[in-house]
Amino acid sequence: MATDACKQYLKDGKLTLSTGCIHTAFQEFEEVSENAKIIQIVNYKCEKDKKGLIGKAKIIDGAFVFHPVFFHEDLADQLERDGIVNRAVNNENSPIIATHSLFPAEINMGSNKLPLMIKSYELLYTGCGPLESEKNNLIKYTGDPKDHPGFEKANVSPVSIDISGGVKTESEDNAAPRPSVPSASSPAKAAPSLVNKPPMASRGAPPAPMKSNSGGASNLSFTPIAAITPYANKWRIKGVVTNKEELRTVKMKSGESKVFNFDVCDDKRTTIKCVAFGDVAERTYLLVQENQTLAISGCQVRQANKRFNNTGHEYELSINANSEVAPLKDSQVLKPPPFELKNRVRLDELPKRVNEVVDVLACIDKVNPVNTFTSKNGVEYTKREISLIDQTGVNINFVLWGEQAKNFPEHTEAQPLGVKGAFVKEFNGGLSLGSQGGTKYVLTPTDVEGMTEMCEWYATERGSVQTQSLSVGVSSEGALGRDLRLLGTASALQLGRGEQVYMNVKGRITTIKADTAIYKSCPSENCSKKVVEQDDQYRCDKCNITGDQFTMAYMLQMEIADMTGQIWMTLFGKNAEQFMGMTADQLAEIKNDNPVEYEAIFQRLRFCTRLFRVRAKSEVYNDEERIKYTGFNVETPDYNKLNSVLDGVVERLNALPIH
């Protein structure tokens, strides 16, 4: 229902959201703006506090979705008159308002993210669901304009509501009318899927292609893959499949689901990753073949997860039931690009790239035999380690699994190997290059620059090089000597500022916090967020779930010191469990049943000397940058190894020239 105030904002009978005004608010930082911003409230909760705030909301502007947005306490009566109260804002009633006062409020929310504040507004329309457009994917706004490069309002279809009740965008005016947005209580009929299900008569047959190509594609222009962003409108790309991963089953909050990934590359040699889930993943897997040329459109564009994405593109495509994935033929076919290592790093740079995906060029130093073993849950795995070395003299293991491990040629020592999309993994202080779904390798990659020089170096100099192995644990002399640091030196050099740093530290535990060592956490898999107790229920804000279950989790905070300084370090999860020698549930039981013994456990740990594997990483809290130290492994020192390492340090110092 439209209000009287709505009339002045109508254009051709439609009320249009102010596309990108959330982005503009964070760019301009102005408390009052000349032009009104028209936004829609899609979630609202009344919260009174001491900061002059009365309510917290989530808003959309046609391009972005953002929360929290607070209303000033002076608006309390107006909000109640307008029906913007608890439980009144939902999928059937998402009020549209106009405001000249939408701005970032410098309120401490316990994070770097600033909320938005509304000090005045006019109610324009009620009784409709969230306004959306099939042409736009609402982007979750981070609160930092730098996180949304390339946003241009002109590339986003304005989202409007016709006062007669139909929801559509201006670019859809001449198209067939689109049904209004369904409410949660009355779901809409599913849109026709371009990932076509076979007809009832042939349900047992392979699925039909997502969308048939009748030759019309050759008359259409294609968008360069480099131009794909969440703000691009009406894009369609053409690319050749350069990597097809296996169809996998993964565990999600809603249960098990299929997932399928593949990469496509266009004629400009720009690559992007495509991801599909559930039934769409199964149909896409049967359709897509390596070296096949595809036309793709209608996907959600989302931020690339750099941990599992080595394409170099800032974004990746999420294929859904309405996406087009159509094979192209004849003159539309692209040649597969040559094997390239775009994200190539030297082996000595890998300690700075932990938990990242990289490309490397190295020579095979040793091919270890296949190793078959059974995990704790009874699953059998096949593994092979290939030792690699490059001109830096650094050695690391490249780990292959399954069929890749079985099929790798055994007698390939001294041959160059190009590896694309390897994952740098750390375990107990040692590093390795892991293979994952998108990892590819080529023996003697002739198209890669530097291959010939690598071969010549191995043939002429490998025998005289003193190597340094990265694939050793914290307790080995190699890793211990490489990363051993004094706490005073680490603090003075501000190790961890800029790039995270892993180091080994021998120190004494001077203080350990017993009162906060364990906490009630979310029971969901892969979530360790602290739950909030509400009426005998436990709520996780991260997962947005409330239930009667929780799990105990560790957060061990301790001060460690040596003769040069001290730091506060935190141990989490399995690392804390290994250090304590018991699970968090077992420690919680002792705390409840025998508080004296609980305190005694921590008292026995105080003033013990241990060897710690520590990560130093910079973080910003309340606009202040600081170094956070996290422990990954704790061991009793082996003084024979430690003395050997220190003797080596003294020898190298004595060998230094004195000027």
Tab-separated table of C-alpha atoms in Angstrom, residues 21 214 246 284 305 309 311 371 392 425 470 508 610 615:
chain	number	residue	atom	x	y	z
A	21	CYS	CA	23.063	4.137	-2.411
A	214	SER	CA	20.962	-24.141	-32.755
A	246	GLU	CA	35.581	-34.987	-10.354
A	284	THR	CA	26.596	-30.238	-15.488
A	305	ASN	CA	37.779	-18.199	-2.723
A	309	ASN	CA	40.848	-20.987	-6.814
A	311	THR	CA	42.551	-18.943	-11.969
A	371	ASN	CA	51.744	-45.634	0.109
A	392	THR	CA	67.124	-21.758	-4.671
A	425	LYS	CA	49.928	-26.842	3.482
A	470	LEU	CA	60.674	-27.410	3.887
A	508	ARG	CA	58.256	-20.749	29.541
A	610	ARG	CA	57.986	-25.888	25.877
A	615	ARG	CA	51.911	-17.852	13.784
